[in-house]
Each structure stands twice: as structure tokens, then as C-alpha cells.
Coordinates of C-alpha atoms in Angstrom, one line a residue:
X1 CA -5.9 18.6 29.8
X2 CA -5.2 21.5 26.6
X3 CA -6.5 18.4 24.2
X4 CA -9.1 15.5 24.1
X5 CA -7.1 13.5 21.3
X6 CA -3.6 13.7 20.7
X7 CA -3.5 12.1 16.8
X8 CA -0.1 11.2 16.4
X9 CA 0.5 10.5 12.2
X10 CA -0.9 12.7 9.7
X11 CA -1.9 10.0 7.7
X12 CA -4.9 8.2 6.6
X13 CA -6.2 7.0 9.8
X14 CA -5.3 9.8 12.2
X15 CA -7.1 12.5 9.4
X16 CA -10.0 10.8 9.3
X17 CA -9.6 10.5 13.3
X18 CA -9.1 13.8 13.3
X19 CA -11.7 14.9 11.3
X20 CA -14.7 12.6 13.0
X21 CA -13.3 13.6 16.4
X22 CA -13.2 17.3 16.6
X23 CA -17.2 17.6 14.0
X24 CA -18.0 16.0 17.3
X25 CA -16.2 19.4 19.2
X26 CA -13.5 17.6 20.6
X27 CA -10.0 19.2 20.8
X28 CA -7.9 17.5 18.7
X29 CA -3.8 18.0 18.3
X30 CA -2.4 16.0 15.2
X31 CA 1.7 15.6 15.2
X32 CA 4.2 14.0 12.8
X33 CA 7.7 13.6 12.9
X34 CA 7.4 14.1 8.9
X35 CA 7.4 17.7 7.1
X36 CA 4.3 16.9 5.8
X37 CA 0.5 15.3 6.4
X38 CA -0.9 12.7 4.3
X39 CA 1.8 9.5 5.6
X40 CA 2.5 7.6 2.8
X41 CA -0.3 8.8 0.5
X42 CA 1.5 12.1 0.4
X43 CA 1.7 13.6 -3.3
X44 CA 3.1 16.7 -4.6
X45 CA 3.6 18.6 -7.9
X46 CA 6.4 17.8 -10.1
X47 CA 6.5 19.7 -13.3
X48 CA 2.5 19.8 -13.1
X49 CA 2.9 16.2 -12.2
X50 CA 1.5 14.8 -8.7
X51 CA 4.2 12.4 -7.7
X52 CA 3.3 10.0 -5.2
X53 CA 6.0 10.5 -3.0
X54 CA 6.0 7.1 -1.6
X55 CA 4.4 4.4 -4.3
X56 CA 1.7 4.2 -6.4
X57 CA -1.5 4.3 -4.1
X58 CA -4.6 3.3 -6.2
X59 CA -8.2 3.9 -4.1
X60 CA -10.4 1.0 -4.7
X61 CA -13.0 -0.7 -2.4
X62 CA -16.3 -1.9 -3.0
X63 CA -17.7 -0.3 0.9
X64 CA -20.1 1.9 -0.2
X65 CA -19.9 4.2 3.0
X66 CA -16.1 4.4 2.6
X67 CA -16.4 5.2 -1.1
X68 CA -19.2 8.1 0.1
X69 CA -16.7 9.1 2.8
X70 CA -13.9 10.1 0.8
X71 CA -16.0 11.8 -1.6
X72 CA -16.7 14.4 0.7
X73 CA -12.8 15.5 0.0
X74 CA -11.9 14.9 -3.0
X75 CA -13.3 14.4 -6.8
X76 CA -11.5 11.0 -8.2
X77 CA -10.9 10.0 -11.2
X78 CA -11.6 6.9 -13.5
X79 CA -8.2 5.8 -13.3
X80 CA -8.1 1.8 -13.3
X81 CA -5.1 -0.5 -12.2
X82 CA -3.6 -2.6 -14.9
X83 CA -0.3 -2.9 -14.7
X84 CA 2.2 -4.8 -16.6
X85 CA 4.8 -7.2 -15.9
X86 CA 8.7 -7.3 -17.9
X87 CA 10.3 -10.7 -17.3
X88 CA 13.7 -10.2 -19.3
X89 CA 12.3 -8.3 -22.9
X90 CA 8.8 -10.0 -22.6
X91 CA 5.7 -8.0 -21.1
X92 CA 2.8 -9.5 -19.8
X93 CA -0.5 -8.0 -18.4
X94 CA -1.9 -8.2 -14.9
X95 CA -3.4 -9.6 -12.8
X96 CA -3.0 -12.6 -14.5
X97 CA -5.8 -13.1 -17.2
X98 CA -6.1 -14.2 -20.9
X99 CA -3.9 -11.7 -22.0
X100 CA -1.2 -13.2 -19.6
X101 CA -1.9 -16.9 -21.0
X102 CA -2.2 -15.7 -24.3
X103 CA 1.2 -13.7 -24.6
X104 CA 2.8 -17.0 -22.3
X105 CA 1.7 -19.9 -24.1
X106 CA 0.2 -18.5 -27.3
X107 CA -3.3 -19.8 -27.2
X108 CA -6.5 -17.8 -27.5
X109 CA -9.3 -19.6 -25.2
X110 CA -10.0 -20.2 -21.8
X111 CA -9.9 -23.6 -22.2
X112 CA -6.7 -24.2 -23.2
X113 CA -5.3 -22.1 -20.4
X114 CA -6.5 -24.2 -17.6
X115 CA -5.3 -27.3 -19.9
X116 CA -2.4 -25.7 -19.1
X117 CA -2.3 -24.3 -15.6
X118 CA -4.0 -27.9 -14.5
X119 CA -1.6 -30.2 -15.9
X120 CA 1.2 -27.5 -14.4
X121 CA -0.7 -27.6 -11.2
X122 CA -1.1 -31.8 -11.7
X123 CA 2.9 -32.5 -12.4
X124 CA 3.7 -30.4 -9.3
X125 CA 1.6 -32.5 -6.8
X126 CA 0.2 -29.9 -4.4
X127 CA -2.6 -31.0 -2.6
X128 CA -2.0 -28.5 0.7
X129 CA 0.2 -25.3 0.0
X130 CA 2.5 -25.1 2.6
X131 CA 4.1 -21.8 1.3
X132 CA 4.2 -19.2 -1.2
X133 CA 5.8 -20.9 -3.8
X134 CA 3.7 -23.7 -3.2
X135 CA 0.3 -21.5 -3.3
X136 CA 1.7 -19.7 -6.4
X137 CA 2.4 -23.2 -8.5
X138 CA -1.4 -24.4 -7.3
X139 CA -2.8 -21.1 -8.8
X140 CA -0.9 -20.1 -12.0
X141 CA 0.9 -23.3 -12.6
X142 CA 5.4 -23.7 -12.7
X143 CA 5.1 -21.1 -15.4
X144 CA 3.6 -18.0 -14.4
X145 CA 5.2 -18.7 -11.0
X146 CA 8.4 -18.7 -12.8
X147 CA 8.7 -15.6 -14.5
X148 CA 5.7 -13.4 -13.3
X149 CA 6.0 -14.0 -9.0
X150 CA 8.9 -15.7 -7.7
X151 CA 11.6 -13.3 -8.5
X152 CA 9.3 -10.2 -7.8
X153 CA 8.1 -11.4 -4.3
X154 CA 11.4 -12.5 -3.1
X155 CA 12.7 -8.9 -4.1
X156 CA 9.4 -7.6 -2.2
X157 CA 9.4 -9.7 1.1
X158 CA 13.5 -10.2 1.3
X159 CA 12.9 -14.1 1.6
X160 CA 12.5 -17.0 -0.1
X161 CA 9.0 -17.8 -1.6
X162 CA 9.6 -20.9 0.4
X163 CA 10.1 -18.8 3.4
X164 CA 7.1 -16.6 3.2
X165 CA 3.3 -17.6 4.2
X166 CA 1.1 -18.8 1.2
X167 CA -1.9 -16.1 2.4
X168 CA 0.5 -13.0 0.7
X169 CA 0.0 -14.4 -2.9
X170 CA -4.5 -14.6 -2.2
X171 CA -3.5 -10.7 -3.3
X172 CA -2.8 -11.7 -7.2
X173 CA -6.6 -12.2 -9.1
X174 CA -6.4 -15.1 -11.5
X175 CA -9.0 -14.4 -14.2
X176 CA -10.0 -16.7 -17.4
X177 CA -11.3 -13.5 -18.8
X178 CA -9.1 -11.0 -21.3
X179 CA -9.7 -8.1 -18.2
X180 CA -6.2 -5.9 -17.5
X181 CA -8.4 -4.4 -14.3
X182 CA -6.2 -5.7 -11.1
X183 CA -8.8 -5.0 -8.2
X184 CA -12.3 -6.7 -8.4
X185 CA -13.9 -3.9 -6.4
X186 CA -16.8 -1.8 -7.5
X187 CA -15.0 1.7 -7.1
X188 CA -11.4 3.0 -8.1
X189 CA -9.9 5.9 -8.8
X190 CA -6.6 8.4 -8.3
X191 CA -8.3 12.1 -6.5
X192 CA -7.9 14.6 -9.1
X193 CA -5.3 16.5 -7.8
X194 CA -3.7 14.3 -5.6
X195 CA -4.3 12.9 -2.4
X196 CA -2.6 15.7 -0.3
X197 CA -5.1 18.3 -0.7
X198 CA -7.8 15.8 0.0
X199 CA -5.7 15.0 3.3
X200 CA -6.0 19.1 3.8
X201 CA -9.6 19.0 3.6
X202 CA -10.2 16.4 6.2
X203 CA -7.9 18.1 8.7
X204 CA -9.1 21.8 7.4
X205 CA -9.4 23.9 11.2
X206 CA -7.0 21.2 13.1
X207 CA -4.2 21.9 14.7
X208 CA -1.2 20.2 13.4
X209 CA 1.9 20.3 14.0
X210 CA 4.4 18.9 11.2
X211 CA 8.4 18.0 12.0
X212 CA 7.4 17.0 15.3
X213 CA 8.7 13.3 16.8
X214 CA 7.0 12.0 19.6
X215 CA 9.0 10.3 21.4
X216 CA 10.9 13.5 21.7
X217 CA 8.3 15.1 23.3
X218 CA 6.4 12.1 24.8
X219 CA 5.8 13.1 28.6
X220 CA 4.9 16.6 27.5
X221 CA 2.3 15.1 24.7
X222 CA 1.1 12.8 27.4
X223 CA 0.4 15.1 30.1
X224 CA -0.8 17.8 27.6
X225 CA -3.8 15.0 26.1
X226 CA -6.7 13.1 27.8
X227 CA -6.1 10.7 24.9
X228 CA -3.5 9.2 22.4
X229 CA -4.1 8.0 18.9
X230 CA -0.5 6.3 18.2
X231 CA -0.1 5.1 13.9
X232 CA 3.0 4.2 14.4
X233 CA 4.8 1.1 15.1
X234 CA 3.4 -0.7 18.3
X235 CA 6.1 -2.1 19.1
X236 CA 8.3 1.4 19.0
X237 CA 5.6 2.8 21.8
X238 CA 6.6 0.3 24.1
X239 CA 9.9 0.2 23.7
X240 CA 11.0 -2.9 21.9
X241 CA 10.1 -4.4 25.0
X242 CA 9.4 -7.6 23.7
X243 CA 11.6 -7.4 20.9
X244 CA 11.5 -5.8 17.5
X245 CA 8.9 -6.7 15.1
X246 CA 9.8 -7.1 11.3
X247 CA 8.9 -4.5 9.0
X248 CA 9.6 -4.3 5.1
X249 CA 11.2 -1.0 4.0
X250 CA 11.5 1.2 0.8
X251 CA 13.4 3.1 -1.2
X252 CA 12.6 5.5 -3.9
X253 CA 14.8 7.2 -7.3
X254 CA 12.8 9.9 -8.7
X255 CA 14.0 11.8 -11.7
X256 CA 12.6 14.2 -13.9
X257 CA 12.9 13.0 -17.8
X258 CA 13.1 15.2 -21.1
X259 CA 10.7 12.9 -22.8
X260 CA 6.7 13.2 -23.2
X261 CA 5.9 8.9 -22.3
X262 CA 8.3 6.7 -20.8
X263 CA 6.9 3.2 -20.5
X264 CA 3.7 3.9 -21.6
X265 CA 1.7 2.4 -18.3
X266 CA 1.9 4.0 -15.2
X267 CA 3.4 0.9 -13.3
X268 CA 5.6 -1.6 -14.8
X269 CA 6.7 -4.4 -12.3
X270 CA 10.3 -5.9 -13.2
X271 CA 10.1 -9.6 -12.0
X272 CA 13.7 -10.4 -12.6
X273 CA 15.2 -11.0 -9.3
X274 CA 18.4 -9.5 -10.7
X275 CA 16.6 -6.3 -11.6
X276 CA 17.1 -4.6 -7.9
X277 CA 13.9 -2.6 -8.0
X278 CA 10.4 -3.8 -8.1
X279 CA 8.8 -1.9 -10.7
X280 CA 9.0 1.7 -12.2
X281 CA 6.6 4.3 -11.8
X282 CA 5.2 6.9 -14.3
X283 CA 3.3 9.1 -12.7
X284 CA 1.8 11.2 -15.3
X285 CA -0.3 8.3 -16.7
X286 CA -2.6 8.3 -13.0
X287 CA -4.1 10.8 -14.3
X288 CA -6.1 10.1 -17.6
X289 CA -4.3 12.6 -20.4
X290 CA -4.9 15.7 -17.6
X291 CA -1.0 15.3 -16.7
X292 CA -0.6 15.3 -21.1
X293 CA 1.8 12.6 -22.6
X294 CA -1.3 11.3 -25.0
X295 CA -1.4 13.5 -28.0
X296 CA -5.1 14.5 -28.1
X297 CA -6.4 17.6 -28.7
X298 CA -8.1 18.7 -25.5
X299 CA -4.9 18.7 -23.6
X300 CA -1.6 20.3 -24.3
X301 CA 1.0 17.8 -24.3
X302 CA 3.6 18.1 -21.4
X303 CA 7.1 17.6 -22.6
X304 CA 8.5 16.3 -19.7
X305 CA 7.4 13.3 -17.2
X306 CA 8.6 11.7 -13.9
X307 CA 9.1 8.6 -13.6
X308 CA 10.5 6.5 -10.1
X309 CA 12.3 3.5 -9.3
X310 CA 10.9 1.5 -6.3
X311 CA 13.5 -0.7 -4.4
X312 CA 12.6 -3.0 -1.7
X313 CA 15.0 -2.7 1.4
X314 CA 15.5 -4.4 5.0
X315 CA 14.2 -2.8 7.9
X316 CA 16.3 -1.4 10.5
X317 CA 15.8 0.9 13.3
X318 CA 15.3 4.4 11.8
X319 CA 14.1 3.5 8.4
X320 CA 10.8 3.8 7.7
X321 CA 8.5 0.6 8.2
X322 CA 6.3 0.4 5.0
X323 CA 5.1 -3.6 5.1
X324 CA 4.5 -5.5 8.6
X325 CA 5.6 -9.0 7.8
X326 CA 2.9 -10.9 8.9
X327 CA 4.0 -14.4 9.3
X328 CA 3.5 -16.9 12.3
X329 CA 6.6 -15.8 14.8
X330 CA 5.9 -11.4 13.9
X331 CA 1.9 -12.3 14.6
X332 CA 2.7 -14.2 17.7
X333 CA 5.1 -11.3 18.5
X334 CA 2.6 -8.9 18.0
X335 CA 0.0 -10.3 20.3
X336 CA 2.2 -9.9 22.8
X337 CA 2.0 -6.3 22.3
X338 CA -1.4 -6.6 21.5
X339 CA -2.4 -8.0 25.3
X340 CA -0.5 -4.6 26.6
X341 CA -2.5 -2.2 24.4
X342 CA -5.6 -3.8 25.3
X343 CA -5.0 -2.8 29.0
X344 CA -4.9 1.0 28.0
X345 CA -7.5 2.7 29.1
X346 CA -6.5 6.0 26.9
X347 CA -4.4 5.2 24.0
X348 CA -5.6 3.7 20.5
X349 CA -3.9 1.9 18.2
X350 CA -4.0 2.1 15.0
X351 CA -3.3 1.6 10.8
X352 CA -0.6 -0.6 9.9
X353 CA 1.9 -0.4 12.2
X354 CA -0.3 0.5 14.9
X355 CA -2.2 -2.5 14.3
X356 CA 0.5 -4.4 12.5
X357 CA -1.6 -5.9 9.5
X358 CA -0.9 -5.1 5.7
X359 CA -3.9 -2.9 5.3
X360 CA -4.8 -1.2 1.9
X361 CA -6.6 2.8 1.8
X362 CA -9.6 1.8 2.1
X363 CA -9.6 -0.2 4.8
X364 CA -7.6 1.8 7.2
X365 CA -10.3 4.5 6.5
X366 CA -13.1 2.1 7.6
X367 CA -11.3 1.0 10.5
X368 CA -10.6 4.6 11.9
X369 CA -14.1 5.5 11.3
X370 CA -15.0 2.2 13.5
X371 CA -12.3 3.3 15.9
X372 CA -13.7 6.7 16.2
X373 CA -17.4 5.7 16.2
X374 CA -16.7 3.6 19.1
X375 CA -14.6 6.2 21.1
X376 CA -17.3 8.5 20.4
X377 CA -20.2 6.8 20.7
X378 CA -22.0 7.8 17.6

């Protein structure tokens, strides 16, 4: 065998694979059927902008040892998550929090927000959430659920709240405090200079091979490896043979504006379900006044900024699979698959369509490095 580990996806998990694998001197090959590494955390430079090529991508976990881990390759910033909502020509702040209450039903204490939200909570008669519009009303109250989540998860998920599992809306912190922060963890931040070139650094002396498919290639990849590392979708590796599983899929309108700020945040969601996109991202504002836009006198401004549009799109056979849908008859399905990969004795599954489970940066890291560790024995 020419390799020990055949990495196939340039992504999160496969780099930091990669990286673990071949410290401990093992031949490693990494391969993607995309012109670039970095999966969906890819960024590049847009008139001295770093784009994120495929969504906003915000590192925040409160591990320690991941948070450690990816310092090794890059320097982040402070950049915290608040983002804000437009329902029709009203903006709101999330997650939802005493600004949100405030702005909604013009009151000013805690108190009189979860008069509010319980008496919402009380008319609708939930005792046992049987969905995500039923979680959503139990949490927020008709209100919130109203203009802030129903339109903008049914755009997200392609289904009905009533349709989708209650567990998707645990995502959405509910705080009684006047805090914009969306994540609760202890560390956040955007790598200062975008997460490509931290990607580099993790697979800095690998071999890797870029605009290369797979399943092109498969029986020569196979015979060439001891060992396969497969992040893409399960089910693709063996062959729909069980059927397809359901995946969400995106779509992205980038454009260059002649204009300084745009929206003055950089993610604004659009909860209107007639609005076809999800939210609008301005990229410059990840990076603290560094990318200019803010009128101070350490940086120059830059006159230009990009902004994109991000619409939610069915899944089909050769689109790319962003979101596993993770209700009761895709995790049944996936088990299935599951069982089979179990049985191999040299091929490891893994991130989220490997494993099929909605799983944020952080997480994928500490799984691969569990994944690896285990391989490895270290």
C-alpha cells in the first residue's frame, strides 16, 4: 500500500485527520472533488474581504482542548455572534433576549416579559411539544414564534414547523437578560485572516490532491490505501443502497457593492417566508473594523463591501448536501447504513455527512481528534 490513510474531504475533519495522522509518521493522501481545501469553511479574499464562501461560520465552543487545538493554526479574533432579525420593516435582536421583548411588546423588565411569554405559553395549552411549532410557542410564546421562527425555519428545513422535530429549535437561547451574544460558550471568534489559511497550516507537508472525485477513481484509491477516511455522505459510499437520505441544500448570490456598510451587522436573517433567502451576509463586519467600513482612525476605510444572499434549496442528487435532516424516518435510515459501516474493518466515517448528524466546527474537530486518537492509539 503507497498510503496508510486515504482522507477523502479537505475539510474540517479530514485536516485535522490529516494532521494528527501523519505527526504520528503515517502516509497520508487527502482528496476532494472541490478546487479547494477547507469544505465548507473555505474563505477567500474579495476586495481585501475574506468571504466565507459557503455561510457565515462562527468558531465557538466552550472545550478547552479544542479551543487550544485550533490555536495552534490560527490567531482569532473577538468577533461575537449577534445577529439580527427583519420581520417585514421591524428588526429585532437575537437570540431572543430583552432587547427582543423590549422592541416586541414595548416593556423594559424581565418580569413583564415572562407575563407575557407565560400567558402566550398558557392560552396555547402545550403541556408535551409534539413539534417545532409546538416547542417554539412553549418557549417564546404565539408571538415570537410568529414573526421571528416560523417563516425562517420553514424557508430553512423546506417543511412545515409542524412537520419538523421540536429538538431543531433547543438551537435558539432564550435569555431574560438585555445580551445580543447568540452562543453561551466560553470561546468565539472568526481566525484573523480567514479560515483557509488556517486549513493550510494543518495540512502544511500533506499531500493533497484538489479537483479529484472519488468515486471516479474509487478502486484505484482503494487499492492504493490501507485505510479510508470518507466525509462525505454515507449513504453515497454505499450506493443508495438503502435508499437516499435527506439532505438540506444551499445556494449563494455574492456581489460586490460600491458602498462602505450595507446592513450594518454582519448577518441579518429575513424571517418572512415570502423573502426567498434566509438572511444576508456582510462579510466585512467578521472582522472587527480590520476589513474598514467603521470610520475610525486606525484603519483606512474600505470603500467597497460584499455582501451575500443565502437561499435554502432541496436536495437532489448532485447538489451539495449542507444540513442532514435528522428526523425519525432519515435517523432510522441512517442506522441502516450505520450497521454496514460498523462492519468495516478499514474505512471511517466521519463529519456530517459521514456521520449524518448536524454538527457545528467545534465539534467535528473534537470528534476527528477522538476518531484519530482511537485509530492511533495515542
Amino acid at each position: 500500500m503507497k498510503y496508510d490513510y486515504l482522507i477523502v474531504g479537505a475539510g474540517l475533519f479530514g485536516a485535522v485527520f490529516a494532521h494528527e495522522a501523519a505527526k504520528q509518521g503515517k502516509k497520508v493522501l487527502v482528496i476532494d472533488k472541490r478546487s479547494h481545501i477547507g469544505g465548507n469553511i473555505y474563505t477567500k479574499e474579495v476586495e481585501g474581504i475574506q468571504v466565507h464562501e459557503y455561510g457565515a461560520h462562527i468558531f465557538h465552543t466552550s472545550d478547552q482542548e479544542v479551543w487550544e487545538y485550533v490555536q495552534q493554526f490560527a490567531e482569532f479574533n473577538r468577533y461575537t455572534n449577534s445577529p439580527v432579525a427583519r420581520y417585514k420593516d421591524e428588526l429585532y435582536n437575537m437570540p431572543f433576549n430583552m432587547n427582543t421583548f423590549s422592541k416586541m411588546w414595548g416593556i423594559s423588565t424581565p418580569k413583564e416579559a415572562k407575563a407575557i411569554i407565560e400567558r402566550q405559553i398558557r392560552e396555547a395549552g402545550i403541556t408535551e411539544p409534539k413539534n417545532l411549532e409546538e416547542q417554539a410557542i412553549s418557549l417564546v410564546g404565539r408571538d415570537i414564534y410568529e414573526k421571528l421562527v416560523k417563516g425562517y425555519t420553514e424557508k430553512q428545513w423546506g417543511k412545515r414547523a409542524t412537520e419538523l422535530p421540536s429538538f431543531i429549535i433547543r438551537r435558539l437561547p432564550v435569555r431574560f437578560v438585555y445580551d445580543n451574544n447568540y452562543f453561551n460558550d466560553k470561546y468565539q471568534g472568526i481566525p484573523i485572516g480567514g479560515y483557509t489559511q488556517m486549513v493550510e497550516k494543518m495540512l502544511d507537508g500533506i499531500e493533497v490532491r484538489l479537483d479529484t472525485d472519488f468515486f471516479e477513481q474509487r478502486e484505484e484509491f482503494e487499492k492504493e490505501a490501507e485505510n479510508v477516511v470518507f466525509t462525505g455522505m454515507i449513504d453515497e459510499y454505499y450506493n443508495y443502497c438503502y435508499g437516499e437520505l435527506e439532505y438540506r441544500s444551499l445556494r449563494f448570490e455574492t456581489e460586490v457593492l460600491d458602498e462602505e456598510n450595507y446592513q450594518g451587522n454582519a448577518v441579518v436573517n429575513y424571517t418572512e417566508y415570502e423573502i426567498p433567502y434566509t438572511r444576508i451576509i456582510e462579510h466585512k463586519h467578521f472582522e472587527y473594523g480590520c476589513q474598514g467600513g467603521y470610520g475610525n482612525t486606525e484603519t483606512t476605510v474600505n470603500p467597497k463591501t460584499v455582501i451575500t444572499r443565502e437561499y435554502p434549496a432541496t436536495w437532489r442528487k448532485g447538489c451539495e448536501p449542507y444540513y442532514p435532516m435528522n428526523d425519525e424516518k432519515n435517523n432510522s435510515l441512517y442506522q441502516k447504513y450505520k450497521e454496514l459501516a460498523e462492519k468495516e474493518e478499514h474505512v471511517i466515517f466521519g463529519g456530517r455527512l459521514g456521520m449524518y448528524k448536524y454538527y457545528d466546527m467545534h465539534q467535528v474537530i473534537a470528534e476527528a481528534l477522538k476518531c484519530v486518537r482511537n485509530c492511533l492509539n495515542i
